Coordinates of C-alpha atoms and ligand atoms in Angstrom, one line a residue:
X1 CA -28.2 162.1 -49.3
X2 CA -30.1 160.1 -46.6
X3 CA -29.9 161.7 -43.5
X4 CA -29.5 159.6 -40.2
X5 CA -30.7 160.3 -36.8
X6 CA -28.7 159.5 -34.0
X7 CA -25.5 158.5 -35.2
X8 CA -22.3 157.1 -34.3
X9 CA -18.9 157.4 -35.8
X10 CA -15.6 155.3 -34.8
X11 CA -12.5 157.5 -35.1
X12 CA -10.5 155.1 -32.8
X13 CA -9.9 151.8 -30.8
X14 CA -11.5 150.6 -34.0
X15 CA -9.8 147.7 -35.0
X16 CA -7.2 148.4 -32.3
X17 CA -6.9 149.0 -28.9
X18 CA -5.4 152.7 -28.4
X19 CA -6.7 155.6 -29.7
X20 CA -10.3 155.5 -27.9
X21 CA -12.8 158.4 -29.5
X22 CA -15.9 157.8 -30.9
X23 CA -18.6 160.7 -32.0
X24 CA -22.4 160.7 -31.2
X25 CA -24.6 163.0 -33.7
X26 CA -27.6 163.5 -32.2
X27 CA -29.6 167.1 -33.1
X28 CA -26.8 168.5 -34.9
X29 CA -24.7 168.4 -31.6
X30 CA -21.6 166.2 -31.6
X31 CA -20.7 164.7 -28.3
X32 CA -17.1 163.0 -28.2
X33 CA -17.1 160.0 -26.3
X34 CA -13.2 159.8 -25.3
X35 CA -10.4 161.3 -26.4
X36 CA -7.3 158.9 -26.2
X37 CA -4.1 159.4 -27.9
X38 CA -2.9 156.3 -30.9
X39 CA 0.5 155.0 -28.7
X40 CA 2.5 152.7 -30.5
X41 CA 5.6 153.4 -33.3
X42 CA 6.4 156.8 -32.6
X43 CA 6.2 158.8 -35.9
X44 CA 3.0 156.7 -37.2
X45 CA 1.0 157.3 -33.7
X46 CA 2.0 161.2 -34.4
X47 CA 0.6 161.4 -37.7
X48 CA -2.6 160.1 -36.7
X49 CA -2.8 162.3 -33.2
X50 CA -2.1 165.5 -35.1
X51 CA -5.1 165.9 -37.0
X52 CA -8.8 164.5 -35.7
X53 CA -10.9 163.8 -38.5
X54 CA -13.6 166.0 -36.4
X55 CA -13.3 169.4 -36.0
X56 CA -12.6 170.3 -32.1
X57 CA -14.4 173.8 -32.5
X58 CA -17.9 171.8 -33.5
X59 CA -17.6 169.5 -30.5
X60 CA -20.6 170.5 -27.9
X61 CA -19.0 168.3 -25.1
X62 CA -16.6 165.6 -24.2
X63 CA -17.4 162.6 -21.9
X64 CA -14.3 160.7 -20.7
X65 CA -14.4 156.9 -19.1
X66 CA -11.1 157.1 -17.1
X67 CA -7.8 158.9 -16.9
X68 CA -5.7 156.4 -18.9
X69 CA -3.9 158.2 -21.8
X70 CA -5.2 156.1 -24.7
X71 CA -8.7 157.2 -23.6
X72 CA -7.6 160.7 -22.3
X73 CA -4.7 161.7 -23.9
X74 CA -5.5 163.6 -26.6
X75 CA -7.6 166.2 -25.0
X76 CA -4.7 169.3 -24.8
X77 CA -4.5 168.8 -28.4
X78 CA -8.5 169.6 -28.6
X79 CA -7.8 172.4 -26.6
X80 CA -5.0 173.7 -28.5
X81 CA -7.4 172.9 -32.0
X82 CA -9.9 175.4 -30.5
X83 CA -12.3 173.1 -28.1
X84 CA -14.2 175.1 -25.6
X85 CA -17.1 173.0 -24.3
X86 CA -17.2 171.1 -21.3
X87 CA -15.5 167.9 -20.4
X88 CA -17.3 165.3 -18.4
X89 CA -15.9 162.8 -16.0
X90 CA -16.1 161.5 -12.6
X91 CA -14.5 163.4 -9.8
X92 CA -11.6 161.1 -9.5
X93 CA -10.9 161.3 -13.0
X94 CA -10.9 164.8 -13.1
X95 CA -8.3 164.4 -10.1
X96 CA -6.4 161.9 -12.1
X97 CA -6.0 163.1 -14.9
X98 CA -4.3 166.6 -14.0
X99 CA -1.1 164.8 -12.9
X100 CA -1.0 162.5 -15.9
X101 CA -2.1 164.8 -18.9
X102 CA 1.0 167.0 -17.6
X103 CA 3.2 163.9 -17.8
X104 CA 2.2 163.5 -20.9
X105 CA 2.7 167.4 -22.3
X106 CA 6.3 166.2 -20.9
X107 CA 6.5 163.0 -22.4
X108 CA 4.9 165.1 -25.9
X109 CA 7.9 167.5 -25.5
X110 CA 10.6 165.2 -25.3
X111 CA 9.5 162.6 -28.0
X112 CA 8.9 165.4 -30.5
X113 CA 13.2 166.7 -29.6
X114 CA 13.7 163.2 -30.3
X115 CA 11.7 162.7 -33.9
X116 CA 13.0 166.2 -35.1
X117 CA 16.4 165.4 -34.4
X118 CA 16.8 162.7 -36.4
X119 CA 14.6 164.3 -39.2
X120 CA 16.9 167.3 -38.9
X121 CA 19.8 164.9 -39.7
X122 CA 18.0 163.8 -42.7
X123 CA 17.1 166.8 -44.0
X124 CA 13.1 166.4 -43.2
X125 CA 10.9 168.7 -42.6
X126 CA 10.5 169.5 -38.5
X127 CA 7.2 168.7 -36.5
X128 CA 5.7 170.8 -34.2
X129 CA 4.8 169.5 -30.8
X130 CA 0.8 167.7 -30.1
X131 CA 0.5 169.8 -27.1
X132 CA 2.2 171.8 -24.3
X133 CA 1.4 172.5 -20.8
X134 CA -0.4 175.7 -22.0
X135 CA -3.0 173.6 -23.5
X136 CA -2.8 171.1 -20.7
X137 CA -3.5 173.6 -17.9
X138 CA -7.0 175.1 -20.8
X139 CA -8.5 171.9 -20.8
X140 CA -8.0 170.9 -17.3
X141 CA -10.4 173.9 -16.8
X142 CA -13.1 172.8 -19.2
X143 CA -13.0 169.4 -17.5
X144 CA -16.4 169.5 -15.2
X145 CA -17.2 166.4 -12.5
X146 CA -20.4 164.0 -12.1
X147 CA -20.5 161.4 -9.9
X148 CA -21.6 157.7 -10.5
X149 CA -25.5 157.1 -11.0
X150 CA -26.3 160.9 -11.8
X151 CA -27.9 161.7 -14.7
X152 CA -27.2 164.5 -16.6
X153 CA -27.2 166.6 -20.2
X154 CA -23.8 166.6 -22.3
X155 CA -26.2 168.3 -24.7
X156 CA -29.4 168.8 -25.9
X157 CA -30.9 165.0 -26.6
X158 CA -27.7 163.4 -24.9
X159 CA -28.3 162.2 -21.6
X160 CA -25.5 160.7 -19.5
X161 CA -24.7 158.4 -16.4
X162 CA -21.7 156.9 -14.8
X163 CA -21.8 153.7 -14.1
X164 CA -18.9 151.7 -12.1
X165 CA -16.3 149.7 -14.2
X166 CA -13.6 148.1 -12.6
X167 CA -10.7 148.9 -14.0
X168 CA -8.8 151.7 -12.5
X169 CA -9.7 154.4 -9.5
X170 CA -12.4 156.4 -10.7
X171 CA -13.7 154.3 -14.2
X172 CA -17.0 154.4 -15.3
X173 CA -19.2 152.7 -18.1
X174 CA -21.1 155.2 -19.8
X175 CA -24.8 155.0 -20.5
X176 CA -26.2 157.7 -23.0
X177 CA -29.6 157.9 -23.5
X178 CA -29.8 159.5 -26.8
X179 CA -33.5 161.5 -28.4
X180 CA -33.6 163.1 -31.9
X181 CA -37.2 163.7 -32.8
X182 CA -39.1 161.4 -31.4
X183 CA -36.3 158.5 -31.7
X184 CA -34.9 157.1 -28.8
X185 CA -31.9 155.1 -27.8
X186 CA -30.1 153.8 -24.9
X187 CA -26.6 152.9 -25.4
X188 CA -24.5 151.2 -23.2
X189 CA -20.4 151.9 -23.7
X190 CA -17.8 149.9 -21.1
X191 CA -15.0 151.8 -21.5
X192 CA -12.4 149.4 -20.3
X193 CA -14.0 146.7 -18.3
X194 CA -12.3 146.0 -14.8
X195 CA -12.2 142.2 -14.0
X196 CA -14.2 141.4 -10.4
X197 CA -12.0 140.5 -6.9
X198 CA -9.0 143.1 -8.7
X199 CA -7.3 145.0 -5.5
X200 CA -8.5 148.0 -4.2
X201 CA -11.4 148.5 -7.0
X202 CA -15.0 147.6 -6.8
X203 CA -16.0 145.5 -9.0
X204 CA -17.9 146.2 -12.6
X205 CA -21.5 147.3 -12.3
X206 CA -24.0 145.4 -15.5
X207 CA -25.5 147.9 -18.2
X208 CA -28.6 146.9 -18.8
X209 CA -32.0 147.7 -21.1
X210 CA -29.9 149.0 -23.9
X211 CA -30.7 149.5 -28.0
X212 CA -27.0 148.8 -28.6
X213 CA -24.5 148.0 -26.7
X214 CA -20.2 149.7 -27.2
X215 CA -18.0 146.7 -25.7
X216 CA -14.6 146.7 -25.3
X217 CA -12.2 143.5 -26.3
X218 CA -8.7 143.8 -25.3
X219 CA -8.6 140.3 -24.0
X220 CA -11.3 139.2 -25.8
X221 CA -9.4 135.5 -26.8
X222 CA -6.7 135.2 -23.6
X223 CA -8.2 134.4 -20.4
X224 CA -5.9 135.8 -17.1
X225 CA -4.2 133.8 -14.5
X226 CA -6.4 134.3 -11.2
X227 CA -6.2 137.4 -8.8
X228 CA -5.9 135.1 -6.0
X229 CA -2.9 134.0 -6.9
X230 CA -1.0 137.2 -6.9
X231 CA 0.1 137.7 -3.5
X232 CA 2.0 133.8 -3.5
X233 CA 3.5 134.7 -6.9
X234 CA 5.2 137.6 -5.4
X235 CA 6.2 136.0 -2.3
X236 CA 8.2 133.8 -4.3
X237 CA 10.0 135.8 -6.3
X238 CA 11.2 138.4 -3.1
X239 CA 12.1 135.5 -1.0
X240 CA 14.1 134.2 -3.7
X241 CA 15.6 137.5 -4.7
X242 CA 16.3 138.1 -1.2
X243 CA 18.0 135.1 -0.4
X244 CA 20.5 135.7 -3.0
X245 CA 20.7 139.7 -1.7
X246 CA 19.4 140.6 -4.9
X247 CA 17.0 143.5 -6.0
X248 CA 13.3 142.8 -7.2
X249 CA 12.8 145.7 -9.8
X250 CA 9.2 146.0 -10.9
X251 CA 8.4 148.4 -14.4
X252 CA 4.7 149.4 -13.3
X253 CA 2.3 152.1 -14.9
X254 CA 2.0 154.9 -12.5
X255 CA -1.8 154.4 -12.6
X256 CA -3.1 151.5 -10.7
X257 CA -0.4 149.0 -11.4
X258 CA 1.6 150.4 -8.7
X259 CA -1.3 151.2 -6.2
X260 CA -2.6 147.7 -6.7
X261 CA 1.2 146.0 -5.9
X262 CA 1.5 148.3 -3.0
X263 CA -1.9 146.7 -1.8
X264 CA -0.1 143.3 -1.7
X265 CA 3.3 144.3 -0.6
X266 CA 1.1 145.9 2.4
X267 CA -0.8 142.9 3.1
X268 CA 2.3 141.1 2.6
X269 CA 4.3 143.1 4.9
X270 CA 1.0 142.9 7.7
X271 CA 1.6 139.1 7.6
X272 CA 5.1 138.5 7.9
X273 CA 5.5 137.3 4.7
X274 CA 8.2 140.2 2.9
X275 CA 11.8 139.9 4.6
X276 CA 11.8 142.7 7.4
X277 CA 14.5 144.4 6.4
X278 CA 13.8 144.2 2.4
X279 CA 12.3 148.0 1.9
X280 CA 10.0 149.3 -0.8
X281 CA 10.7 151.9 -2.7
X282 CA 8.4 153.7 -5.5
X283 CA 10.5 155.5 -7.4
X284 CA 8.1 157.7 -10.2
X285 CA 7.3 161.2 -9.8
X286 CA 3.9 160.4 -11.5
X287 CA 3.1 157.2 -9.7
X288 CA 3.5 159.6 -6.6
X289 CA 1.1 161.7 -7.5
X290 CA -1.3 159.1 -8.2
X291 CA -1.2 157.0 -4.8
X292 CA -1.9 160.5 -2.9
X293 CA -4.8 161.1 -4.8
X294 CA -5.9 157.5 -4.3
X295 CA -5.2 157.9 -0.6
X296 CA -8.1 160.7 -0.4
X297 CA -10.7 158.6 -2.1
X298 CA -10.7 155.5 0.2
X299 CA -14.7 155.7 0.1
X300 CA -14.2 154.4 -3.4
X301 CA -12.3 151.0 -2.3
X302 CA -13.8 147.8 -2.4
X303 CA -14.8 146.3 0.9
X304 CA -11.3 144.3 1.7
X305 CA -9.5 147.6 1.1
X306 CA -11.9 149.0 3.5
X307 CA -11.0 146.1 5.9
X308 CA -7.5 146.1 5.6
X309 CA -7.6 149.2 6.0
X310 CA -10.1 149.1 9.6
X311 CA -7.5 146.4 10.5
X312 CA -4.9 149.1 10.8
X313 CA -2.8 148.4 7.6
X314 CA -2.0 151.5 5.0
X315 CA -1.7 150.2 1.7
X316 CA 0.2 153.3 0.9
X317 CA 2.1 153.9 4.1
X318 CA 3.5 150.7 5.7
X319 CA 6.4 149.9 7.2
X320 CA 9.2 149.9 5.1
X321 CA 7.5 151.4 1.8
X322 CA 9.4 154.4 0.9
X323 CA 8.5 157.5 -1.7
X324 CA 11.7 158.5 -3.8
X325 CA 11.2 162.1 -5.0
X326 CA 14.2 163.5 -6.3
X327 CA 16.9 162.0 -9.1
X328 CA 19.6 162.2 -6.2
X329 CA 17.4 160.1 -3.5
X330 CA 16.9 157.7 -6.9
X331 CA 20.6 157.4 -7.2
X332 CA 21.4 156.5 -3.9
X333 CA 19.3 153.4 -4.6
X334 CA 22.2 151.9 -7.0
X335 CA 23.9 149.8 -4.0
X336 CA 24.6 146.1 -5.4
X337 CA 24.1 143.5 -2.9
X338 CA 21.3 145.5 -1.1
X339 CA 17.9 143.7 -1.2
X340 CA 15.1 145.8 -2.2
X341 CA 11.9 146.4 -4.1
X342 CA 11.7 148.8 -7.0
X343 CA 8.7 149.9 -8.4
X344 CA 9.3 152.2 -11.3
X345 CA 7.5 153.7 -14.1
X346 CA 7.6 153.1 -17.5
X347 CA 5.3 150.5 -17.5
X348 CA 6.8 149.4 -20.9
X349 CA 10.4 150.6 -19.8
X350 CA 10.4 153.0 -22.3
X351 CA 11.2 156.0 -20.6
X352 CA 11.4 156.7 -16.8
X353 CA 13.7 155.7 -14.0
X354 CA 13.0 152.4 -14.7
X355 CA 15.7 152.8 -17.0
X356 CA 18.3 153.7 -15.0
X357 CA 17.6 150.8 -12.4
X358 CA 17.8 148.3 -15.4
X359 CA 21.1 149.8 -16.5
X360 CA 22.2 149.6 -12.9
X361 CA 21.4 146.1 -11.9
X362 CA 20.2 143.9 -15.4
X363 CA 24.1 142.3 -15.7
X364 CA 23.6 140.9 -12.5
X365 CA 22.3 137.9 -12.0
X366 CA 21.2 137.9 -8.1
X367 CA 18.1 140.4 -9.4
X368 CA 15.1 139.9 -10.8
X369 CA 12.7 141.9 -13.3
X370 CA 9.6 141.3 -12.3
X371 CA 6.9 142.0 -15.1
X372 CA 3.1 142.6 -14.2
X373 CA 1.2 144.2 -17.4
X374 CA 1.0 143.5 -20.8
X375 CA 4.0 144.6 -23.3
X376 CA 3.5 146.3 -26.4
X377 CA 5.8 145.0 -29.2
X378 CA 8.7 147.3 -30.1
X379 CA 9.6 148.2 -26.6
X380 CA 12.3 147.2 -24.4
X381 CA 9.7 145.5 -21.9
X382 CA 9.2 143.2 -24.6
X383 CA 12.5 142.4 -25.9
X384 CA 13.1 141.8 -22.2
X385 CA 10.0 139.6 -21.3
X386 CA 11.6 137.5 -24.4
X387 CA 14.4 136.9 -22.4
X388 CA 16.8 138.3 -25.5
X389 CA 20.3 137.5 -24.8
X390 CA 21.5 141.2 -24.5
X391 CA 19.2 144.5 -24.7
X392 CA 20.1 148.6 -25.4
X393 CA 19.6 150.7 -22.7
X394 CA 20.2 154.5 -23.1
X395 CA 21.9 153.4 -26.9
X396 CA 24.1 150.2 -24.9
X397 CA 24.3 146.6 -25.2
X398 CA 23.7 145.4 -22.2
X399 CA 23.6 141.3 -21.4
X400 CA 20.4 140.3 -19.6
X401 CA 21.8 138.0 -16.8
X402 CA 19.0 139.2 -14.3
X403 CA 15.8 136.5 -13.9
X404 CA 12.9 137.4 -15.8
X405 CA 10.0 136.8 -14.1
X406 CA 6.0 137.6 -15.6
X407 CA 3.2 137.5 -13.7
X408 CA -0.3 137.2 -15.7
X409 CA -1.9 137.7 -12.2
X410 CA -2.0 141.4 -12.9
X411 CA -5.0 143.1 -15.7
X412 CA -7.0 145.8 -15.7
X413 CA -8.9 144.4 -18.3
X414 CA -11.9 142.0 -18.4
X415 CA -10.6 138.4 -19.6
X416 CA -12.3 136.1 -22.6
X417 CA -14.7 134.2 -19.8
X418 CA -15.5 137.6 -18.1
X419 CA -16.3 139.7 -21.1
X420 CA -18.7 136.7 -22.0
X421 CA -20.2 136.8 -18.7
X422 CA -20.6 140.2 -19.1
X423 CA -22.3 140.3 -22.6
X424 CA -24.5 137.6 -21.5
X425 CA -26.3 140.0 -19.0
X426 CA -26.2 142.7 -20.8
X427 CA -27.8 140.4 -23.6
X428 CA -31.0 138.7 -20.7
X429 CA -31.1 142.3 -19.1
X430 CA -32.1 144.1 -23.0
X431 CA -34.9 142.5 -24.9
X432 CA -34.7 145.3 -27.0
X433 CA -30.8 145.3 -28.0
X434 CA -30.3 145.4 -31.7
X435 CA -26.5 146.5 -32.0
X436 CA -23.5 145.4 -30.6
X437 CA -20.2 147.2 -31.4
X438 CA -16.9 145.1 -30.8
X439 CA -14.4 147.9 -30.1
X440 CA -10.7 148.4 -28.4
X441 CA -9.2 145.1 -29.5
X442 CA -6.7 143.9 -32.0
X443 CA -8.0 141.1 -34.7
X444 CA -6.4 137.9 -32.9
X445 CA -8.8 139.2 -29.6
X446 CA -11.9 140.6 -30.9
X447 CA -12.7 138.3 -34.4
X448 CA -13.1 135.1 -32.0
X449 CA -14.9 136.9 -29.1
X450 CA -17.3 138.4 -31.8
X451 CA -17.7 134.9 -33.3
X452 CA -19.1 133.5 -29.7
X453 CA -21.2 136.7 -29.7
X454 CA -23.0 135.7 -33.3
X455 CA -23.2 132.5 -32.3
X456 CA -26.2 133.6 -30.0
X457 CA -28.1 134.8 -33.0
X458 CA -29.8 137.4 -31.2
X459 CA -28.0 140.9 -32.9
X460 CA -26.2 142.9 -35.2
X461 CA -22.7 142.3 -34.2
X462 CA -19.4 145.0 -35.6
X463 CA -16.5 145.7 -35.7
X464 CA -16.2 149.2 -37.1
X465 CA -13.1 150.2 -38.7
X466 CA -11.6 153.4 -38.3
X467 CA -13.8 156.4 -39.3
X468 CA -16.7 154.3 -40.1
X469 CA -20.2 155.7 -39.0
X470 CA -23.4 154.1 -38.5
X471 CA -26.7 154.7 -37.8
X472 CA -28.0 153.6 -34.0
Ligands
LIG1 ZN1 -7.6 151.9 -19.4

């Protein structure tokens, strides 16, 4: 058989956006760029989680781009499949990720009481659970912290640097510089491309001088609504709940989504623009834990964080904003004809005490759901965003009486325009690019945005399917 130098194989967020792990050869070592867990239909997602097509024991390092679960998640089961090397990601990832890897042993645990009971009714055979926090609490020692801009080995012939990316507190783009006898190769991965002006975050730094180039495509055919107009959007749907003594409840991911709205809410409350008397109340564990690690890394804010900030506003202690920690304090906030503000995790309203707020208040029709990221289909977020006549909650009908209200304001991710902006200097800043991979994007998003891409006739342009390898 021929036998490749430096080579890459895609064994996820190929041809889809979750999932996120792709394999560098290079010496004999295998480096594993992300490890994300496939989200999605429950029993399908756990099928493909449970058994890498790698083996964990050969992998010489991994190198993670953020905390987010579909590029993180999978890492306790590594550890549990007999990983031992080092895990590589900036310090605020490292931070992040204890919290939400723990979350998600939790979230393992309960999901797999929930598969085997039904496959106990049906006489099928049991699973076992991905992970537990035994496995968790392994990797997170293996996980090992480089800043932005500093170079370093993930092993022999692998060379790796952070570079800023946009997207949430502590995301990098990862550049390797790859050398197997005498061939060299630098590569040039996104991760998941922030957009520029987002709250709080800095915006994406440009790759540049690369052989190939790893891009990913989420929203690589649907341009976003403008930042700007965030902070107006929500002003009119509080004043409006407000006037009618209604509640604004707001699903949020406990990652950024909830820091970024608790920016605005604290810029809206500096100006006078939130009713006084209309409190704030983040009710998720996890999203907890997330805004006070983001509270000790101000000197990673953008420059009007940084202001707001010098200007004496807190976007995570204002007046008004209010942490809910325990299930009792999160009862008490079922008062009808109270106005507030509920931020709660699920993002997606699957799980959470998102739930129980929805029970509590989606019959009546002074409130408002107020959704700010995307919606994955087969979820209640979705059903709900379609406005369906009635929804189950916890197993009940329920009629949807509440307003509905999305805002497309709100992304992590780098829109259509951006992500061409984007390719554009990575394309002028590399005479030498040959490759570029289209990656983390569902057909309808990444076939057009690779078809703008050929149309510049200047490289090789993919879209790997899953488990396909190719020489760089
Ligand atoms: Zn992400």
């Amino acid at each position: 058989m021929e036998e490749f130098l430096l080579n890459i194989t895609f064994h996820g967020a190929a041809g889809e956006v979750t999932g996120s792990q792709h394999l560098f050869e290079v010496n004999k070592h295998k480096v594993l760029v992300e490890c994300g867990l496939f989200q999605g239909r429950r029993e399908e997602a756990y099928n493909k989680n449970r058994h890498p097509e790698y083996k964990a024991e050969d992998l010489h390092a991994v190198v993670l781009s953020h905390a987010h679960l579909d590029h993180s998640g999978k890492l306790p089961r590594l550890a549990k499949l007999g990983f031992t090397g080092p895990v590589y990601a900036t310090p605020t990832t490292v931070e992040l990720c204890a919290p939400m890897l723990r979350d998600s042993a939790h979230v393992q645990q309960k999901d797999i009481e929930f598969v085997n009971k039904i496959h106990r009714r049906k006489h099928q055979p049991l699973f076992n659970v991905l992970y537990g926090l035994e496995e968790t609490e392994q990797i997170l020692k293996q996980f090992s912290s480089r800043p932005l801009h500093s170079r370093f080995e993930a092993a022999p012939g692998v060379a790796v640097t952070f570079l800023e990316a946009g997207h949430v507190l502590g995301s990098a783009q990862i550049l390797l510089e790859l050398e197997e006898r005498g061939k060299k190769r630098k590569i040039g991965f996104t991760g998941d491309l922030g957009r520029f002006n987002l709250p709080l975050l800095k915006d994406p730094e440009q790759l540049s001088d690369l052989d190939a180039l790893i891009i990913e495509s989420t929203y690589g055919n649907r341009e976003h609504d403008p930042v700007s107009e965030s902070g107006s959007e929500l002003v009119e749907v509080i004043q409006s709940a407000y006037q009618k003594r209604g509640k604004v409840l707001i699903p949020a991911f406990a990652l950024e989504r909830t820091q970024e709205l608790l920016y605005l809410l604290a810029g809206l409350r500096a100006s006078g623009k939130l009713p006084s008397d209309m409190p704030v109340y983040v009710d998720s564990p996890l999203a907890i834990k997330c805004t006070e690690i983001f509270s000790k890394h101000a000197a990673e804010y953008d420059d009007e964080t940084r202001a707001l900030i010098q200007s004496g506003t807190n976007p995570f202690d204002f007046p008004g904003l209010h942490y809910v920690h325990s299930v009792e304090e999160s009862m008490a906030l079922n008062v009808p004809g109270r106005p507030m503000i509920i931020i709660a995790a699920s993002g997606m309203m699957e799980a959470g005490r998102i739930l129980h707020h929805l029970k509590n208040n989606i019959e009546d029709s002074r409130n408002t759901i107020l959704i700010v990221s995307f919606q994955a289909e087969h979820t209640l977020g979705r059903r709900i965003a379609e406005r369906m006549p009635d929804v189950a909650i916890f197993g009940e009908r329920m009629p949807l009486r509440a307003r509905v209200k999305i805002l497309n304001t709100f992304s992590g991710h780098a829109g259509r325009s951006d992500l061409i902006k984007y390719a554009q200097t990575v394309v002028k800043n590399s005479p030498r690019l040959k490759k570029v991979f289209v990656v983390h994007g569902e057909e309808d998003q990444s076939l057009p945005f690779m078809k703008e891409l050929k149309s510049w006739n200047s490289f090789e342009c993919l879209y790997p399917r899953r488990g396909q390898s190719v020489e760089l």
